[in-house]
mmCIF file with all atom_site columns, C-alpha atoms in Angstrom:
data_model
loop_
_atom_site.group_PDB
_atom_site.id
_atom_site.type_symbol
_atom_site.label_atom_id
_atom_site.label_alt_id
_atom_site.label_comp_id
_atom_site.label_asym_id
_atom_site.label_entity_id
_atom_site.label_seq_id
_atom_site.pdbx_PDB_ins_code
_atom_site.Cartn_x
_atom_site.Cartn_y
_atom_site.Cartn_z
_atom_site.occupancy
_atom_site.B_iso_or_equiv
_atom_site.pdbx_formal_charge
_atom_site.auth_seq_id
_atom_site.auth_comp_id
_atom_site.auth_asym_id
_atom_site.auth_atom_id
_atom_site.pdbx_PDB_model_num
ATOM 1   C CA . UNK A 1 1   ? 236.301 124.724 116.568 1.00 0.00 ? 1   UNK A CA 1
ATOM 2   C CA . UNK A 1 2   ? 236.833 127.475 113.999 1.00 0.00 ? 2   UNK A CA 1
ATOM 3   C CA . UNK A 1 3   ? 239.894 127.822 111.890 1.00 0.00 ? 3   UNK A CA 1
ATOM 4   C CA . UNK A 1 4   ? 241.871 131.028 112.205 1.00 0.00 ? 4   UNK A CA 1
ATOM 5   C CA . UNK A 1 5   ? 243.746 132.058 109.079 1.00 0.00 ? 5   UNK A CA 1
ATOM 6   C CA . UNK A 1 6   ? 247.480 131.905 109.524 1.00 0.00 ? 6   UNK A CA 1
ATOM 7   C CA . UNK A 1 7   ? 249.251 135.222 109.630 1.00 0.00 ? 7   UNK A CA 1
ATOM 8   C CA . UNK A 1 8   ? 252.937 135.476 108.963 1.00 0.00 ? 8   UNK A CA 1
ATOM 9   C CA . UNK A 1 9   ? 254.844 136.057 112.190 1.00 0.00 ? 9   UNK A CA 1
ATOM 10  C CA . UNK A 1 10  ? 256.834 138.935 110.743 1.00 0.00 ? 10  UNK A CA 1
ATOM 11  C CA . UNK A 1 11  ? 253.849 141.147 109.825 1.00 0.00 ? 11  UNK A CA 1
ATOM 12  C CA . UNK A 1 12  ? 253.927 144.180 112.074 1.00 0.00 ? 12  UNK A CA 1
ATOM 13  C CA . UNK A 1 13  ? 250.851 145.363 113.903 1.00 0.00 ? 13  UNK A CA 1
ATOM 14  C CA . UNK A 1 14  ? 249.341 148.509 112.426 1.00 0.00 ? 14  UNK A CA 1
ATOM 15  C CA . UNK A 1 15  ? 250.855 151.552 114.124 1.00 0.00 ? 15  UNK A CA 1
ATOM 16  C CA . UNK A 1 16  ? 248.580 154.212 115.494 1.00 0.00 ? 16  UNK A CA 1
ATOM 17  C CA . UNK A 1 17  ? 248.534 157.436 113.490 1.00 0.00 ? 17  UNK A CA 1
ATOM 18  C CA . UNK A 1 18  ? 251.379 159.790 114.224 1.00 0.00 ? 18  UNK A CA 1
ATOM 19  C CA . UNK A 1 19  ? 252.475 163.116 112.788 1.00 0.00 ? 19  UNK A CA 1
ATOM 20  C CA . UNK A 1 20  ? 255.881 164.741 113.040 1.00 0.00 ? 20  UNK A CA 1
ATOM 21  C CA . UNK A 1 21  ? 256.177 168.475 112.367 1.00 0.00 ? 21  UNK A CA 1
ATOM 22  C CA . UNK A 1 22  ? 259.760 169.592 111.695 1.00 0.00 ? 22  UNK A CA 1
ATOM 23  C CA . UNK A 1 23  ? 261.584 172.675 110.586 1.00 0.00 ? 23  UNK A CA 1
ATOM 24  C CA . UNK A 1 24  ? 262.517 172.395 106.918 1.00 0.00 ? 24  UNK A CA 1
ATOM 25  C CA . UNK A 1 25  ? 265.831 170.550 106.535 1.00 0.00 ? 25  UNK A CA 1
ATOM 26  C CA . UNK A 1 26  ? 266.718 172.928 103.703 1.00 0.00 ? 26  UNK A CA 1
ATOM 27  C CA . UNK A 1 27  ? 267.913 175.274 106.430 1.00 0.00 ? 27  UNK A CA 1
ATOM 28  C CA . UNK A 1 28  ? 270.969 173.042 106.759 1.00 0.00 ? 28  UNK A CA 1
ATOM 29  C CA . UNK A 1 29  ? 272.195 174.613 103.528 1.00 0.00 ? 29  UNK A CA 1
ATOM 30  C CA . UNK A 1 30  ? 272.104 178.005 105.243 1.00 0.00 ? 30  UNK A CA 1
ATOM 31  C CA . UNK A 1 31  ? 274.304 176.637 108.024 1.00 0.00 ? 31  UNK A CA 1
ATOM 32  C CA . UNK A 1 32  ? 276.716 175.124 105.495 1.00 0.00 ? 32  UNK A CA 1
ATOM 33  C CA . UNK A 1 33  ? 276.905 178.392 103.536 1.00 0.00 ? 33  UNK A CA 1
ATOM 34  C CA . UNK A 1 34  ? 277.501 180.330 106.737 1.00 0.00 ? 34  UNK A CA 1
ATOM 35  C CA . UNK A 1 35  ? 280.333 177.951 107.676 1.00 0.00 ? 35  UNK A CA 1
ATOM 36  C CA . UNK A 1 36  ? 281.840 178.266 104.198 1.00 0.00 ? 36  UNK A CA 1
ATOM 37  C CA . UNK A 1 37  ? 281.784 182.058 104.201 1.00 0.00 ? 37  UNK A CA 1
ATOM 38  C CA . UNK A 1 38  ? 283.197 182.156 107.736 1.00 0.00 ? 38  UNK A CA 1
ATOM 39  C CA . UNK A 1 39  ? 286.481 180.515 106.664 1.00 0.00 ? 39  UNK A CA 1
ATOM 40  C CA . UNK A 1 40  ? 288.427 183.768 106.037 1.00 0.00 ? 40  UNK A CA 1
ATOM 41  C CA . UNK A 1 41  ? 287.149 185.284 109.258 1.00 0.00 ? 41  UNK A CA 1
ATOM 42  C CA . UNK A 1 42  ? 287.785 182.123 111.318 1.00 0.00 ? 42  UNK A CA 1
ATOM 43  C CA . UNK A 1 43  ? 291.461 182.004 110.445 1.00 0.00 ? 43  UNK A CA 1
ATOM 44  C CA . UNK A 1 44  ? 291.997 185.757 110.842 1.00 0.00 ? 44  UNK A CA 1
ATOM 45  C CA . UNK A 1 45  ? 293.048 185.607 114.492 1.00 0.00 ? 45  UNK A CA 1
ATOM 46  C CA . UNK A 1 46  ? 293.376 183.074 117.303 1.00 0.00 ? 46  UNK A CA 1
ATOM 47  C CA . UNK A 1 47  ? 290.095 181.892 118.821 1.00 0.00 ? 47  UNK A CA 1
ATOM 48  C CA . UNK A 1 48  ? 288.028 183.206 115.910 1.00 0.00 ? 48  UNK A CA 1
ATOM 49  C CA . UNK A 1 49  ? 287.532 179.602 114.829 1.00 0.00 ? 49  UNK A CA 1
ATOM 50  C CA . UNK A 1 50  ? 284.793 179.598 117.483 1.00 0.00 ? 50  UNK A CA 1
ATOM 51  C CA . UNK A 1 51  ? 282.644 181.327 114.856 1.00 0.00 ? 51  UNK A CA 1
ATOM 52  C CA . UNK A 1 52  ? 281.926 177.805 113.601 1.00 0.00 ? 52  UNK A CA 1
ATOM 53  C CA . UNK A 1 53  ? 279.791 177.248 116.692 1.00 0.00 ? 53  UNK A CA 1
ATOM 54  C CA . UNK A 1 54  ? 277.099 179.445 115.125 1.00 0.00 ? 54  UNK A CA 1
ATOM 55  C CA . UNK A 1 55  ? 276.449 177.308 111.996 1.00 0.00 ? 55  UNK A CA 1
ATOM 56  C CA . UNK A 1 56  ? 276.817 174.162 114.096 1.00 0.00 ? 56  UNK A CA 1
ATOM 57  C CA . UNK A 1 57  ? 274.185 175.451 116.517 1.00 0.00 ? 57  UNK A CA 1
ATOM 58  C CA . UNK A 1 58  ? 271.863 176.338 113.636 1.00 0.00 ? 58  UNK A CA 1
ATOM 59  C CA . UNK A 1 59  ? 272.202 172.839 112.167 1.00 0.00 ? 59  UNK A CA 1
ATOM 60  C CA . UNK A 1 60  ? 271.580 171.143 115.519 1.00 0.00 ? 60  UNK A CA 1
ATOM 61  C CA . UNK A 1 61  ? 268.545 173.370 116.120 1.00 0.00 ? 61  UNK A CA 1
ATOM 62  C CA . UNK A 1 62  ? 267.066 172.501 112.719 1.00 0.00 ? 62  UNK A CA 1
ATOM 63  C CA . UNK A 1 63  ? 267.611 168.771 113.227 1.00 0.00 ? 63  UNK A CA 1
ATOM 64  C CA . UNK A 1 64  ? 266.421 168.663 116.855 1.00 0.00 ? 64  UNK A CA 1
ATOM 65  C CA . UNK A 1 65  ? 263.376 170.946 117.139 1.00 0.00 ? 65  UNK A CA 1
ATOM 66  C CA . UNK A 1 66  ? 260.064 169.262 116.285 1.00 0.00 ? 66  UNK A CA 1
ATOM 67  C CA . UNK A 1 67  ? 256.553 168.474 117.461 1.00 0.00 ? 67  UNK A CA 1
ATOM 68  C CA . UNK A 1 68  ? 255.441 164.826 117.527 1.00 0.00 ? 68  UNK A CA 1
ATOM 69  C CA . UNK A 1 69  ? 251.701 164.170 117.822 1.00 0.00 ? 69  UNK A CA 1
ATOM 70  C CA . UNK A 1 70  ? 250.046 160.800 118.351 1.00 0.00 ? 70  UNK A CA 1
ATOM 71  C CA . UNK A 1 71  ? 246.695 159.638 119.706 1.00 0.00 ? 71  UNK A CA 1
ATOM 72  C CA . UNK A 1 72  ? 247.896 159.721 123.323 1.00 0.00 ? 72  UNK A CA 1
ATOM 73  C CA . UNK A 1 73  ? 250.089 162.789 123.629 1.00 0.00 ? 73  UNK A CA 1
ATOM 74  C CA . UNK A 1 74  ? 251.922 165.742 122.147 1.00 0.00 ? 74  UNK A CA 1
ATOM 75  C CA . UNK A 1 75  ? 255.711 165.754 122.469 1.00 0.00 ? 75  UNK A CA 1
ATOM 76  C CA . UNK A 1 76  ? 257.655 168.976 121.932 1.00 0.00 ? 76  UNK A CA 1
ATOM 77  C CA . UNK A 1 77  ? 261.402 168.698 121.377 1.00 0.00 ? 77  UNK A CA 1
ATOM 78  C CA . UNK A 1 78  ? 263.401 171.866 121.799 1.00 0.00 ? 78  UNK A CA 1
ATOM 79  C CA . UNK A 1 79  ? 267.082 172.659 121.352 1.00 0.00 ? 79  UNK A CA 1
ATOM 80  C CA . UNK A 1 80  ? 267.669 171.608 124.951 1.00 0.00 ? 80  UNK A CA 1
ATOM 81  C CA . UNK A 1 81  ? 265.147 169.212 126.427 1.00 0.00 ? 81  UNK A CA 1
ATOM 82  C CA . UNK A 1 82  ? 261.696 168.014 125.545 1.00 0.00 ? 82  UNK A CA 1
ATOM 83  C CA . UNK A 1 83  ? 258.237 167.885 127.059 1.00 0.00 ? 83  UNK A CA 1
ATOM 84  C CA . UNK A 1 84  ? 255.431 165.374 126.653 1.00 0.00 ? 84  UNK A CA 1
ATOM 85  C CA . UNK A 1 85  ? 251.849 166.425 127.380 1.00 0.00 ? 85  UNK A CA 1
ATOM 86  C CA . UNK A 1 86  ? 248.887 164.060 127.312 1.00 0.00 ? 86  UNK A CA 1
ATOM 87  C CA . UNK A 1 87  ? 245.794 165.139 125.382 1.00 0.00 ? 87  UNK A CA 1
ATOM 88  C CA . UNK A 1 88  ? 243.807 165.217 128.639 1.00 0.00 ? 88  UNK A CA 1
ATOM 89  C CA . UNK A 1 89  ? 246.042 168.098 129.834 1.00 0.00 ? 89  UNK A CA 1
ATOM 90  C CA . UNK A 1 90  ? 245.339 170.221 126.721 1.00 0.00 ? 90  UNK A CA 1
ATOM 91  C CA . UNK A 1 91  ? 242.196 172.339 126.824 1.00 0.00 ? 91  UNK A CA 1
ATOM 92  C CA . UNK A 1 92  ? 242.499 174.123 123.454 1.00 0.00 ? 92  UNK A CA 1
ATOM 93  C CA . UNK A 1 93  ? 244.831 175.521 120.836 1.00 0.00 ? 93  UNK A CA 1
ATOM 94  C CA . UNK A 1 94  ? 245.835 179.151 120.501 1.00 0.00 ? 94  UNK A CA 1
ATOM 95  C CA . UNK A 1 95  ? 246.733 180.695 117.173 1.00 0.00 ? 95  UNK A CA 1
ATOM 96  C CA . UNK A 1 96  ? 249.259 183.508 117.457 1.00 0.00 ? 96  UNK A CA 1
ATOM 97  C CA . UNK A 1 97  ? 249.789 185.896 114.573 1.00 0.00 ? 97  UNK A CA 1
ATOM 98  C CA . UNK A 1 98  ? 253.329 185.939 113.313 1.00 0.00 ? 98  UNK A CA 1
ATOM 99  C CA . UNK A 1 99  ? 255.288 188.885 112.037 1.00 0.00 ? 99  UNK A CA 1
ATOM 100 C CA . UNK A 1 100 ? 256.881 186.664 109.408 1.00 0.00 ? 100 UNK A CA 1
ATOM 101 C CA . UNK A 1 101 ? 255.266 185.619 106.163 1.00 0.00 ? 101 UNK A CA 1
ATOM 102 C CA . UNK A 1 102 ? 255.192 181.952 107.227 1.00 0.00 ? 102 UNK A CA 1
ATOM 103 C CA . UNK A 1 103 ? 251.816 182.248 108.911 1.00 0.00 ? 103 UNK A CA 1
ATOM 104 C CA . UNK A 1 104 ? 250.552 181.970 112.423 1.00 0.00 ? 104 UNK A CA 1
ATOM 105 C CA . UNK A 1 105 ? 252.143 179.922 115.149 1.00 0.00 ? 105 UNK A CA 1
ATOM 106 C CA . UNK A 1 106 ? 250.187 177.380 117.171 1.00 0.00 ? 106 UNK A CA 1
ATOM 107 C CA . UNK A 1 107 ? 250.356 176.850 120.942 1.00 0.00 ? 107 UNK A CA 1
ATOM 108 C CA . UNK A 1 108 ? 248.601 174.324 123.149 1.00 0.00 ? 108 UNK A CA 1
ATOM 109 C CA . UNK A 1 109 ? 246.699 175.874 126.050 1.00 0.00 ? 109 UNK A CA 1
ATOM 110 C CA . UNK A 1 110 ? 247.065 173.566 129.030 1.00 0.00 ? 110 UNK A CA 1
ATOM 111 C CA . UNK A 1 111 ? 244.299 172.878 131.524 1.00 0.00 ? 111 UNK A CA 1
ATOM 112 C CA . UNK A 1 112 ? 246.394 174.419 134.329 1.00 0.00 ? 112 UNK A CA 1
ATOM 113 C CA . UNK A 1 113 ? 246.459 177.743 132.437 1.00 0.00 ? 113 UNK A CA 1
ATOM 114 C CA . UNK A 1 114 ? 249.944 177.372 130.971 1.00 0.00 ? 114 UNK A CA 1
ATOM 115 C CA . UNK A 1 115 ? 250.810 177.514 127.312 1.00 0.00 ? 115 UNK A CA 1
ATOM 116 C CA . UNK A 1 116 ? 253.051 175.190 125.312 1.00 0.00 ? 116 UNK A CA 1
ATOM 117 C CA . UNK A 1 117 ? 254.320 176.513 121.961 1.00 0.00 ? 117 UNK A CA 1
ATOM 118 C CA . UNK A 1 118 ? 254.265 173.830 119.263 1.00 0.00 ? 118 UNK A CA 1
ATOM 119 C CA . UNK A 1 119 ? 257.367 174.389 117.130 1.00 0.00 ? 119 UNK A CA 1
ATOM 120 C CA . UNK A 1 120 ? 257.030 173.853 113.378 1.00 0.00 ? 120 UNK A CA 1
ATOM 121 C CA . UNK A 1 121 ? 253.204 173.623 113.618 1.00 0.00 ? 121 UNK A CA 1
ATOM 122 C CA . UNK A 1 122 ? 251.375 176.252 111.571 1.00 0.00 ? 122 UNK A CA 1
ATOM 123 C CA . UNK A 1 123 ? 247.742 176.985 110.780 1.00 0.00 ? 123 UNK A CA 1
ATOM 124 C CA . UNK A 1 124 ? 247.831 174.959 107.565 1.00 0.00 ? 124 UNK A CA 1
ATOM 125 C CA . UNK A 1 125 ? 248.837 171.902 109.675 1.00 0.00 ? 125 UNK A CA 1
ATOM 126 C CA . UNK A 1 126 ? 245.653 171.993 111.806 1.00 0.00 ? 126 UNK A CA 1
ATOM 127 C CA . UNK A 1 127 ? 243.665 169.454 109.706 1.00 0.00 ? 127 UNK A CA 1
ATOM 128 C CA . UNK A 1 128 ? 246.498 166.929 110.041 1.00 0.00 ? 128 UNK A CA 1
ATOM 129 C CA . UNK A 1 129 ? 246.788 167.680 113.765 1.00 0.00 ? 129 UNK A CA 1
ATOM 130 C CA . UNK A 1 130 ? 243.039 167.141 114.191 1.00 0.00 ? 130 UNK A CA 1
ATOM 131 C CA . UNK A 1 131 ? 243.156 163.839 112.301 1.00 0.00 ? 131 UNK A CA 1
ATOM 132 C CA . UNK A 1 132 ? 245.943 162.436 114.464 1.00 0.00 ? 132 UNK A CA 1
ATOM 133 C CA . UNK A 1 133 ? 244.396 163.663 117.726 1.00 0.00 ? 133 UNK A CA 1
ATOM 134 C CA . UNK A 1 134 ? 241.781 160.941 117.567 1.00 0.00 ? 134 UNK A CA 1
ATOM 135 C CA . UNK A 1 135 ? 238.826 163.323 117.678 1.00 0.00 ? 135 UNK A CA 1
ATOM 136 C CA . UNK A 1 136 ? 240.094 165.432 120.563 1.00 0.00 ? 136 UNK A CA 1
ATOM 137 C CA . UNK A 1 137 ? 240.453 168.445 118.276 1.00 0.00 ? 137 UNK A CA 1
ATOM 138 C CA . UNK A 1 138 ? 237.805 169.466 115.761 1.00 0.00 ? 138 UNK A CA 1
ATOM 139 C CA . UNK A 1 139 ? 238.849 169.534 112.125 1.00 0.00 ? 139 UNK A CA 1
ATOM 140 C CA . UNK A 1 140 ? 238.888 173.202 111.075 1.00 0.00 ? 140 UNK A CA 1
ATOM 141 C CA . UNK A 1 141 ? 238.267 172.211 107.455 1.00 0.00 ? 141 UNK A CA 1
ATOM 142 C CA . UNK A 1 142 ? 235.016 170.526 108.494 1.00 0.00 ? 142 UNK A CA 1
ATOM 143 C CA . UNK A 1 143 ? 235.723 167.399 106.476 1.00 0.00 ? 143 UNK A CA 1
#
């Protein structure tokens, strides 16, 4: 009979690798500034207080939209709703040039021919995405 070293009961099991790609939370300051500067306009006439729905929507969008990647699947959360796709349903990634200076956008090409945009994932995030995928995606850096 071999002795097994005692492990404390409260030590958590190691979690599988996971990456969360989010829109920068600094955008909340834009929503706050927009709400602040809307005060004179909002109280100018009845029902103009509804202008506050715009900064509220911006803040909710920034806090909600994200892409969560783990070894089993890719989960995309949008403003309304979310979608989870297993790695076996993804055939490749598509890089789309962007008109903004933030870089290219990344989409997952599904095996059924559809395309799933990955919000907040950019070209510079591909090495991290490859590392979390568990070898399903090649590392573009070649490391």
